[in-house]
Amino acid sequence: MSKMFSRIAMTNSIVLLLFSLTFLEHGLLFQRVSSLGINYGQVGDNLPPPDKVLQLLSSLHINKTRIYDTNPRVLTSFANSNIELFVTVENEMLPSLVDPQQALQWVTTRIKPYFPATKIGGIAVGNELYTDDDSSLIGYLVPAMMSIHGALVQTGLDKYIQVSTPNSLSVLQESYPPSAGCFRPEVAGVMTQLLGFLRNTKSPFWINAYPYFAYKDSPTKIPLDYVLFNPNPGMVDPYTKYHYDNMLYAQVDAVIFAMARLGFKDIEVGVSETGWPSKGDGDEVGATVANAAVYNKNILRRQLQNEGTPLRPNLSFDVYLFALFNEDLKPGPTSERNYGLYQPDETMAYNVGLLSSSSSTTTSTSTSSTSIISLTSSASTAIKKGNQRLMYWTCVYLLAIHMLIRRPY
């Protein structure tokens, strides 16, 4: 009898193992991508209302989004959903929020009334406070962050909500090769204070990284496939010997090296914005629908694999795509109004593989239906191979069961 139970247990173990292997082969096409978010900008006069946006994100199984303010309509609409919000303190508010009392009032009026019904997971204090054109507000950054964190402590929310700030790559003096990464001398003091705060509060360092800009500025020197994550020879850092097959990972590692040069080697890095425009002006080389689709689709593929960079290969990192919608009121060149994966009417600007089961590329998404992340348009070969592997493992499973049943007890 004990042998029979042992045989049954063995059979169950084999079944579990084989089904686990099968789902490892196929589950990546049908899961939420926990490390992928999307930026939900609202600089437009024709965008859908927040409740429709919530339905769209839910249908796509996107469970993280970043907004550039604390819009009450968005915070209210996203209540009791599974989507985590990363909210923002507008740049112009930083000087006043250095005052702890003003920061406390901000938290008690902008955050506390909505939490925990609305899953607010992070507060971005400003956005790209240091750029090539303006650095007037950067001195307020860390004091404002400390005041807001202090207000979160007072209200009991600090255990649930992180405080950080998205940085432009302009904070780097050098980014190539990645091992040469270092901060500009004029921001090194602020960066040291910022990194100290992030270490103490266990919060990530966020970077807005756009390989598109590097390609646009030097299209004859930078290979397009390298910036699009397509197969290419890549580059090898001459000092670390790490091989990079895409520019985004090289940019992230340059930030990590820059932090290490200031004595901070243990802080997580995330990408708060990255994307590719589908349309641009005549001098905006590479701003096409085809390139935008390839870049964002390949980002999604990498996030599905939960991979890290060459410097931190075993540590995956969050990436927020920019952006959810084309925003018609954004100033600047044409590209600024054409980063969206979707048009304001909720039809796709192009297909990156985020498909609802009832959506199409020409009609609005039916947001009430169940949907999946499906890498359909360019994954036919991979799916065919996956089906072959599924048939293989199914045969192995049946053979194992057959052998166990035939053997006498």
GROMACS .gro file of C-alpha atoms in nm:
model
  409
    1MET     CA    1   0.000   0.000   0.000
    2SER     CA    2   0.282   0.242   0.089
    3LYS     CA    3   0.441   0.177  -0.248
    4MET     CA    4   0.112   0.258  -0.419
    5PHE     CA    5   0.084   0.592  -0.235
    6SER     CA    6   0.448   0.663  -0.314
    7ARG     CA    7   0.381   0.592  -0.680
    8ILE     CA    8   0.077   0.821  -0.676
    9ALA     CA    9   0.279   1.097  -0.511
   10MET     CA   10   0.548   1.055  -0.773
   11THR     CA   11   0.286   1.076  -1.046
   12ASN     CA   12   0.148   1.399  -0.899
   13SER     CA   13   0.498   1.545  -0.878
   14ILE     CA   14   0.564   1.466  -1.242
   15VAL     CA   15   0.231   1.615  -1.343
   16LEU     CA   16   0.309   1.932  -1.144
   17LEU     CA   17   0.658   1.957  -1.290
   18LEU     CA   18   0.543   1.912  -1.647
   19PHE     CA   19   0.258   2.158  -1.617
   20SER     CA   20   0.496   2.407  -1.452
   21LEU     CA   21   0.737   2.372  -1.741
   22THR     CA   22   0.451   2.416  -1.986
   23PHE     CA   23   0.334   2.735  -1.817
   24LEU     CA   24   0.688   2.866  -1.800
   25GLU     CA   25   0.701   2.823  -2.177
   26HIS     CA   26   0.365   2.989  -2.241
   27GLY     CA   27   0.267   3.196  -1.941
   28LEU     CA   28   0.473   3.495  -2.048
   29LEU     CA   29   0.223   3.573  -2.320
   30PHE     CA   30  -0.070   3.583  -2.080
   31GLN     CA   31   0.044   3.759  -1.764
   32ARG     CA   32   0.045   4.100  -1.609
   33VAL     CA   33   0.384   4.263  -1.651
   34SER     CA   34   0.445   4.374  -1.293
   35SER     CA   35   0.754   4.578  -1.379
   36LEU     CA   36   0.585   4.773  -1.660
   37GLY     CA   37   0.389   5.094  -1.615
   38ILE     CA   38   0.272   5.371  -1.843
   39ASN     CA   39   0.265   5.749  -1.817
   40TYR     CA   40  -0.084   5.896  -1.833
   41GLY     CA   41  -0.037   6.257  -1.941
   42GLN     CA   42  -0.337   6.488  -1.966
   43VAL     CA   43  -0.213   6.781  -2.177
   44GLY     CA   44  -0.494   6.758  -2.430
   45ASP     CA   45  -0.845   6.887  -2.490
   46ASN     CA   46  -0.985   6.568  -2.642
   47LEU     CA   47  -0.877   6.294  -2.400
   48PRO     CA   48  -1.121   6.038  -2.259
   49PRO     CA   49  -1.244   6.089  -1.902
   50PRO     CA   50  -1.051   5.914  -1.622
   51ASP     CA   51  -1.310   5.637  -1.578
   52LYS     CA   52  -1.266   5.541  -1.943
   53VAL     CA   53  -0.889   5.550  -1.902
   54LEU     CA   54  -0.918   5.317  -1.604
   55GLN     CA   55  -1.120   5.073  -1.814
   56LEU     CA   56  -0.863   5.088  -2.093
   57LEU     CA   57  -0.569   5.025  -1.859
   58SER     CA   58  -0.755   4.743  -1.685
   59SER     CA   59  -0.840   4.578  -2.016
   60LEU     CA   60  -0.470   4.586  -2.107
   61HIS     CA   61  -0.365   4.443  -1.769
   62ILE     CA   62  -0.146   4.744  -1.703
   63ASN     CA   63  -0.137   4.781  -1.324
   64LYS     CA   64   0.091   5.082  -1.281
   65THR     CA   65   0.050   5.433  -1.414
   66ARG     CA   66   0.207   5.770  -1.349
   67ILE     CA   67   0.026   6.104  -1.360
   68TYR     CA   68   0.182   6.450  -1.357
   69ASP     CA   69  -0.030   6.601  -1.081
   70THR     CA   70  -0.281   6.491  -0.816
   71ASN     CA   71  -0.592   6.538  -1.030
   72PRO     CA   72  -0.890   6.463  -0.799
   73ARG     CA   73  -1.094   6.320  -1.087
   74VAL     CA   74  -0.822   6.065  -1.160
   75LEU     CA   75  -0.766   5.977  -0.794
   76THR     CA   76  -1.139   5.931  -0.741
   77SER     CA   77  -1.196   5.732  -1.060
   78PHE     CA   78  -0.909   5.493  -0.984
   79ALA     CA   79  -1.042   5.405  -0.638
   80ASN     CA   80  -1.100   5.036  -0.567
   81SER     CA   81  -0.903   4.933  -0.876
   82ASN     CA   82  -0.590   4.721  -0.904
   83ILE     CA   83  -0.391   5.001  -1.064
   84GLU     CA   84  -0.117   5.167  -0.861
   85LEU     CA   85  -0.072   5.540  -0.912
   86PHE     CA   86   0.254   5.732  -0.908
   87VAL     CA   87   0.147   6.096  -0.851
   88THR     CA   88   0.346   6.416  -0.896
   89VAL     CA   89   0.411   6.741  -0.714
   90GLU     CA   90   0.422   7.008  -0.983
   91ASN     CA   91   0.759   7.184  -1.016
   92GLU     CA   92   0.627   7.529  -0.925
   93MET     CA   93   0.502   7.400  -0.589
   94LEU     CA   94   0.843   7.298  -0.455
   95PRO     CA   95   0.946   7.629  -0.294
   96SER     CA   96   0.634   7.637  -0.077
   97LEU     CA   97   0.655   7.269   0.016
   98VAL     CA   98   0.995   7.316   0.177
   99ASP     CA   99   0.788   7.437   0.473
  100PRO     CA  100   0.689   7.125   0.676
  101GLN     CA  101   0.347   7.272   0.755
  102GLN     CA  102   0.274   7.337   0.389
  103ALA     CA  103   0.390   6.985   0.307
  104LEU     CA  104   0.161   6.842   0.575
  105GLN     CA  105  -0.133   7.036   0.434
  106TRP     CA  106  -0.049   6.910   0.085
  107VAL     CA  107  -0.044   6.547   0.201
  108THR     CA  108  -0.362   6.579   0.408
  109THR     CA  109  -0.555   6.737   0.120
  110ARG     CA  110  -0.399   6.575  -0.190
  111ILE     CA  111  -0.313   6.222  -0.071
  112LYS     CA  112  -0.479   6.114   0.252
  113PRO     CA  113  -0.845   6.158   0.142
  114TYR     CA  114  -0.794   5.908  -0.141
  115PHE     CA  115  -0.569   5.649   0.025
  116PRO     CA  116  -0.598   5.349   0.060
  117ALA     CA  117  -0.903   5.318  -0.168
  118THR     CA  118  -0.682   5.454  -0.444
  119LYS     CA  119  -0.350   5.270  -0.454
  120ILE     CA  120  -0.100   5.554  -0.439
  121GLY     CA  121   0.241   5.390  -0.434
  122GLY     CA  122   0.472   5.683  -0.496
  123ILE     CA  123   0.505   6.060  -0.503
  124ALA     CA  124   0.730   6.223  -0.761
  125VAL     CA  125   0.853   6.552  -0.620
  126GLY     CA  126   0.886   6.756  -0.936
  127ASN     CA  127   0.988   6.629  -1.276
  128GLU     CA  128   1.327   6.687  -1.440
  129LEU     CA  129   1.418   6.973  -1.210
  130TYR     CA  130   1.761   6.995  -1.369
  131THR     CA  131   1.777   7.038  -1.745
  132ASP     CA  132   2.026   7.199  -1.980
  133ASP     CA  133   1.811   7.515  -1.984
  134ASP     CA  134   1.699   7.560  -1.622
  135SER     CA  135   1.827   7.461  -1.279
  136SER     CA  136   1.662   7.730  -1.069
  137LEU     CA  137   1.443   7.491  -0.869
  138ILE     CA  138   1.686   7.211  -0.797
  139GLY     CA  139   1.799   7.366  -0.467
  140TYR     CA  140   1.445   7.318  -0.330
  141LEU     CA  141   1.432   6.950  -0.425
  142VAL     CA  142   1.570   6.760  -0.125
  143PRO     CA  143   1.423   6.992   0.141
  144ALA     CA  144   1.078   6.954  -0.021
  145MET     CA  145   1.120   6.578  -0.040
  146MET     CA  146   1.215   6.565   0.327
  147SER     CA  147   0.913   6.774   0.424
  148ILE     CA  148   0.674   6.558   0.223
  149HIS     CA  149   0.822   6.239   0.366
  150GLY     CA  150   0.790   6.389   0.712
  151ALA     CA  151   0.423   6.461   0.642
  152LEU     CA  152   0.374   6.102   0.531
  153VAL     CA  153   0.530   5.986   0.860
  154GLN     CA  154   0.295   6.211   1.057
  155THR     CA  155  -0.008   6.073   0.876
  156GLY     CA  156   0.108   5.712   0.894
  157LEU     CA  157   0.147   5.674   0.518
  158ASP     CA  158   0.525   5.649   0.489
  159LYS     CA  159   0.516   5.268   0.499
  160TYR     CA  160   0.306   5.260   0.185
  161ILE     CA  161   0.414   5.557  -0.028
  162GLN     CA  162   0.767   5.622  -0.154
  163VAL     CA  163   0.903   5.967  -0.227
  164SER     CA  164   1.146   6.026  -0.513
  165THR     CA  165   1.194   6.244  -0.822
  166PRO     CA  166   1.237   6.170  -1.194
  167ASN     CA  167   1.565   6.302  -1.333
  168SER     CA  168   1.664   6.396  -1.684
  169LEU     CA  169   1.980   6.240  -1.824
  170SER     CA  170   2.109   6.598  -1.826
  171VAL     CA  171   2.225   6.536  -1.468
  172LEU     CA  172   2.506   6.322  -1.613
  173GLN     CA  173   2.833   6.476  -1.722
  174GLU     CA  174   2.936   6.153  -1.895
  175SER     CA  175   2.728   5.852  -1.996
  176TYR     CA  176   2.950   5.676  -2.251
  177PRO     CA  177   3.086   5.425  -2.197
  178PRO     CA  178   2.856   5.334  -1.907
  179SER     CA  179   3.146   5.282  -1.668
  180ALA     CA  180   3.242   5.649  -1.719
  181GLY     CA  181   2.903   5.762  -1.587
  182CYS     CA  182   2.930   6.061  -1.353
  183PHE     CA  183   2.712   6.352  -1.243
  184ARG     CA  184   2.769   6.708  -1.353
  185PRO     CA  185   2.981   6.899  -1.100
  186GLU     CA  186   2.710   7.162  -1.054
  187VAL     CA  187   2.455   6.903  -0.936
  188ALA     CA  188   2.688   6.664  -0.750
  189GLY     CA  189   2.610   6.827  -0.414
  190VAL     CA  190   2.234   6.799  -0.462
  191MET     CA  191   2.271   6.445  -0.595
  192THR     CA  192   2.463   6.344  -0.283
  193GLN     CA  193   2.182   6.479  -0.064
  194LEU     CA  194   1.918   6.315  -0.284
  195LEU     CA  195   2.090   5.978  -0.282
  196GLY     CA  196   2.128   5.993   0.094
  197PHE     CA  197   1.755   6.056   0.126
  198LEU     CA  198   1.672   5.771  -0.113
  199ARG     CA  199   1.897   5.530   0.075
  200ASN     CA  200   1.745   5.623   0.412
  201THR     CA  201   1.388   5.585   0.284
  202LYS     CA  202   1.459   5.284   0.061
  203SER     CA  203   1.325   5.464  -0.245
  204PRO     CA  204   1.443   5.430  -0.607
  205PHE     CA  205   1.635   5.676  -0.821
  206TRP     CA  206   1.419   5.752  -1.125
  207ILE     CA  207   1.554   5.849  -1.464
  208ASN     CA  208   1.377   5.968  -1.780
  209ALA     CA  209   1.577   5.798  -2.054
  210TYR     CA  210   1.513   5.841  -2.426
  211PRO     CA  211   1.754   5.666  -2.665
  212TYR     CA  212   1.554   5.836  -2.942
  213PHE     CA  213   1.712   6.172  -2.860
  214ALA     CA  214   2.063   6.032  -2.896
  215TYR     CA  215   1.974   5.874  -3.229
  216LYS     CA  216   1.803   6.191  -3.357
  217ASP     CA  217   2.113   6.396  -3.281
  218SER     CA  218   2.360   6.148  -3.437
  219PRO     CA  219   2.177   5.919  -3.683
  220THR     CA  220   2.492   5.851  -3.883
  221LYS     CA  221   2.695   5.748  -3.579
  222ILE     CA  222   2.445   5.553  -3.368
  223PRO     CA  223   2.301   5.233  -3.521
  224LEU     CA  224   1.921   5.237  -3.530
  225ASP     CA  225   1.899   4.871  -3.430
  226TYR     CA  226   2.103   4.944  -3.118
  227VAL     CA  227   1.855   5.203  -2.993
  228LEU     CA  228   1.549   4.997  -3.098
  229PHE     CA  229   1.654   4.677  -2.913
  230ASN     CA  230   1.675   4.493  -3.245
  231PRO     CA  231   1.945   4.228  -3.299
  232ASN     CA  232   2.278   4.405  -3.347
  233PRO     CA  233   2.647   4.364  -3.257
  234GLY     CA  234   2.608   4.609  -2.970
  235MET     CA  235   2.901   4.763  -2.785
  236VAL     CA  236   3.146   4.649  -2.521
  237ASP     CA  237   3.246   4.878  -2.238
  238PRO     CA  238   3.627   4.889  -2.270
  239TYR     CA  239   3.677   4.902  -1.893
  240THR     CA  240   3.420   4.656  -1.755
  241LYS     CA  241   3.400   4.437  -2.067
  242TYR     CA  242   3.022   4.428  -2.027
  243HIS     CA  243   2.837   4.382  -2.355
  244TYR     CA  244   2.539   4.608  -2.429
  245ASP     CA  245   2.291   4.523  -2.703
  246ASN     CA  246   2.078   4.834  -2.649
  247MET     CA  247   2.127   5.196  -2.548
  248LEU     CA  248   1.863   5.210  -2.272
  249TYR     CA  249   2.046   4.956  -2.056
  250ALA     CA  250   2.372   5.140  -2.117
  251GLN     CA  251   2.207   5.463  -1.996
  252VAL     CA  252   2.071   5.294  -1.683
  253ASP     CA  253   2.413   5.149  -1.601
  254ALA     CA  254   2.575   5.490  -1.655
  255VAL     CA  255   2.345   5.623  -1.382
  256ILE     CA  256   2.439   5.334  -1.152
  257PHE     CA  257   2.810   5.406  -1.206
  258ALA     CA  258   2.750   5.776  -1.139
  259MET     CA  259   2.581   5.695  -0.809
  260ALA     CA  260   2.865   5.463  -0.714
  261ARG     CA  261   3.117   5.742  -0.770
  262LEU     CA  262   2.938   5.936  -0.497
  263GLY     CA  263   2.950   5.636  -0.266
  264PHE     CA  264   2.601   5.495  -0.330
  265LYS     CA  265   2.608   5.143  -0.472
  266ASP     CA  266   2.290   4.998  -0.325
  267ILE     CA  267   2.010   5.218  -0.461
  268GLU     CA  268   1.753   5.081  -0.703
  269VAL     CA  269   1.718   5.255  -1.038
  270GLY     CA  270   1.394   5.275  -1.236
  271VAL     CA  271   1.302   5.429  -1.570
  272SER     CA  272   1.020   5.676  -1.510
  273GLU     CA  273   0.988   5.765  -1.878
  274THR     CA  274   1.100   5.612  -2.203
  275GLY     CA  275   0.937   5.605  -2.542
  276TRP     CA  276   0.959   5.686  -2.911
  277PRO     CA  277   0.754   5.935  -3.116
  278SER     CA  278   0.548   5.808  -3.407
  279LYS     CA  279   0.562   6.140  -3.591
  280GLY     CA  280   0.798   6.437  -3.601
  281ASP     CA  281   0.912   6.743  -3.789
  282GLY     CA  282   1.146   6.724  -4.086
  283ASP     CA  283   1.456   6.743  -3.868
  284GLU     CA  284   1.335   6.480  -3.621
  285VAL     CA  285   1.506   6.181  -3.776
  286GLY     CA  286   1.359   5.842  -3.691
  287ALA     CA  287   1.022   5.965  -3.561
  288THR     CA  288   0.806   5.712  -3.745
  289VAL     CA  289   0.522   5.476  -3.662
  290ALA     CA  290   0.738   5.176  -3.751
  291ASN     CA  291   1.022   5.274  -3.518
  292ALA     CA  292   0.786   5.366  -3.235
  293ALA     CA  293   0.611   5.030  -3.261
  294VAL     CA  294   0.938   4.836  -3.264
  295TYR     CA  295   1.091   5.026  -2.971
  296ASN     CA  296   0.793   4.994  -2.741
  297LYS     CA  297   0.723   4.635  -2.841
  298ASN     CA  298   1.081   4.538  -2.764
  299ILE     CA  299   1.065   4.717  -2.428
  300LEU     CA  300   0.759   4.507  -2.349
  301ARG     CA  301   0.941   4.188  -2.448
  302ARG     CA  302   1.234   4.270  -2.222
  303GLN     CA  303   1.004   4.349  -1.930
  304LEU     CA  304   0.825   4.019  -1.982
  305GLN     CA  305   1.161   3.850  -1.928
  306ASN     CA  306   1.225   4.040  -1.602
  307GLU     CA  307   1.586   4.088  -1.702
  308GLY     CA  308   1.838   4.329  -1.558
  309THR     CA  309   2.118   4.533  -1.711
  310PRO     CA  310   2.469   4.396  -1.771
  311LEU     CA  311   2.585   4.562  -1.447
  312ARG     CA  312   2.292   4.421  -1.245
  313PRO     CA  313   2.184   4.117  -1.448
  314ASN     CA  314   1.979   3.956  -1.173
  315LEU     CA  315   1.791   4.268  -1.068
  316SER     CA  316   1.492   4.363  -1.283
  317PHE     CA  317   1.378   4.724  -1.281
  318ASP     CA  318   1.054   4.913  -1.338
  319VAL     CA  319   0.996   5.088  -1.668
  320TYR     CA  320   0.718   5.338  -1.739
  321LEU     CA  321   0.642   5.384  -2.107
  322PHE     CA  322   0.575   5.734  -2.235
  323ALA     CA  323   0.293   5.771  -2.305
  324LEU     CA  324  -0.060   5.637  -2.301
  325PHE     CA  325  -0.213   5.898  -2.535
  326ASN     CA  326  -0.107   6.146  -2.800
  327GLU     CA  327  -0.158   6.484  -2.628
  328ASP     CA  328  -0.255   6.761  -2.870
  329LEU     CA  329  -0.181   7.059  -2.642
  330LYS     CA  330   0.180   6.977  -2.559
  331PRO     CA  331   0.414   7.253  -2.672
  332GLY     CA  332   0.731   7.205  -2.871
  333PRO     CA  333   0.808   7.009  -3.188
  334THR     CA  334   0.560   6.772  -3.350
  335SER     CA  335   0.714   6.470  -3.178
  336GLU     CA  336   0.603   6.598  -2.837
  337ARG     CA  337   0.241   6.544  -2.937
  338ASN     CA  338   0.298   6.197  -3.081
  339TYR     CA  339   0.443   5.969  -2.813
  340GLY     CA  340   0.114   5.796  -2.736
  341LEU     CA  341   0.039   5.429  -2.782
  342TYR     CA  342  -0.324   5.537  -2.825
  343GLN     CA  343  -0.515   5.813  -2.994
  344PRO     CA  344  -0.751   6.019  -2.774
  345ASP     CA  345  -1.046   5.817  -2.911
  346GLU     CA  346  -0.884   5.504  -2.759
  347THR     CA  347  -0.785   5.353  -3.092
  348MET     CA  348  -0.427   5.234  -3.127
  349ALA     CA  349  -0.169   5.467  -3.273
  350TYR     CA  350   0.019   5.144  -3.351
  351ASN     CA  351   0.019   4.791  -3.217
  352VAL     CA  352   0.286   4.701  -2.961
  353GLY     CA  353   0.112   4.380  -2.851
  354LEU     CA  354  -0.109   4.520  -2.575
  355LEU     CA  355  -0.435   4.381  -2.708
  356SER     CA  356  -0.777   4.339  -2.556
  357SER     CA  357  -0.952   4.022  -2.666
  358SER     CA  358  -1.212   4.233  -2.847
  359SER     CA  359  -0.995   4.521  -2.966
  360SER     CA  360  -0.874   4.605  -3.312
  361THR     CA  361  -0.639   4.859  -3.457
  362THR     CA  362  -0.919   5.053  -3.621
  363THR     CA  363  -1.198   5.061  -3.367
  364SER     CA  364  -1.218   5.167  -3.007
  365THR     CA  365  -1.132   4.906  -2.747
  366SER     CA  366  -1.428   4.734  -2.583
  367THR     CA  367  -1.319   4.801  -2.229
  368SER     CA  368  -1.566   4.574  -2.056
  369SER     CA  369  -1.409   4.253  -2.182
  370THR     CA  370  -1.130   4.046  -2.040
  371SER     CA  371  -0.797   4.099  -2.210
  372ILE     CA  372  -0.439   3.980  -2.211
  373ILE     CA  373  -0.095   4.100  -2.299
  374SER     CA  374  -0.048   3.932  -2.633
  375LEU     CA  375   0.258   3.981  -2.850
  376THR     CA  376   0.058   3.898  -3.158
  377SER     CA  377   0.177   4.102  -3.450
  378SER     CA  378   0.541   3.999  -3.447
  379ALA     CA  379   0.534   3.685  -3.236
  380SER     CA  380   0.397   3.430  -3.482
  381THR     CA  381   0.731   3.253  -3.508
  382ALA     CA  382   0.778   3.248  -3.133
  383ILE     CA  383   0.424   3.121  -3.079
  384LYS     CA  384   0.474   2.849  -3.338
  385LYS     CA  385   0.787   2.735  -3.158
  386GLY     CA  386   0.601   2.759  -2.830
  387ASN     CA  387   0.326   2.535  -2.961
  388GLN     CA  388   0.585   2.282  -3.068
  389ARG     CA  389   0.733   2.287  -2.718
  390LEU     CA  390   0.386   2.248  -2.569
  391MET     CA  391   0.324   1.939  -2.783
  392TYR     CA  392   0.664   1.801  -2.680
  393TRP     CA  393   0.597   1.842  -2.307
  394THR     CA  394   0.247   1.701  -2.346
  395CYS     CA  395   0.390   1.388  -2.507
  396VAL     CA  396   0.647   1.353  -2.231
  397TYR     CA  397   0.373   1.392  -1.972
  398LEU     CA  398   0.154   1.125  -2.133
  399LEU     CA  399   0.447   0.887  -2.171
  400ALA     CA  400   0.542   0.926  -1.806
  401ILE     CA  401   0.187   0.859  -1.690
  402HIS     CA  402   0.162   0.559  -1.922
  403MET     CA  403   0.482   0.406  -1.784
  404LEU     CA  404   0.377   0.456  -1.422
  405ILE     CA  405   0.035   0.304  -1.479
  406ARG     CA  406   0.177  -0.002  -1.656
  407ARG     CA  407   0.429  -0.084  -1.380
  408PRO     CA  408   0.291  -0.335  -1.121
  409TYR     CA  409   0.262  -0.236  -0.755
   0.00000   0.00000   0.00000
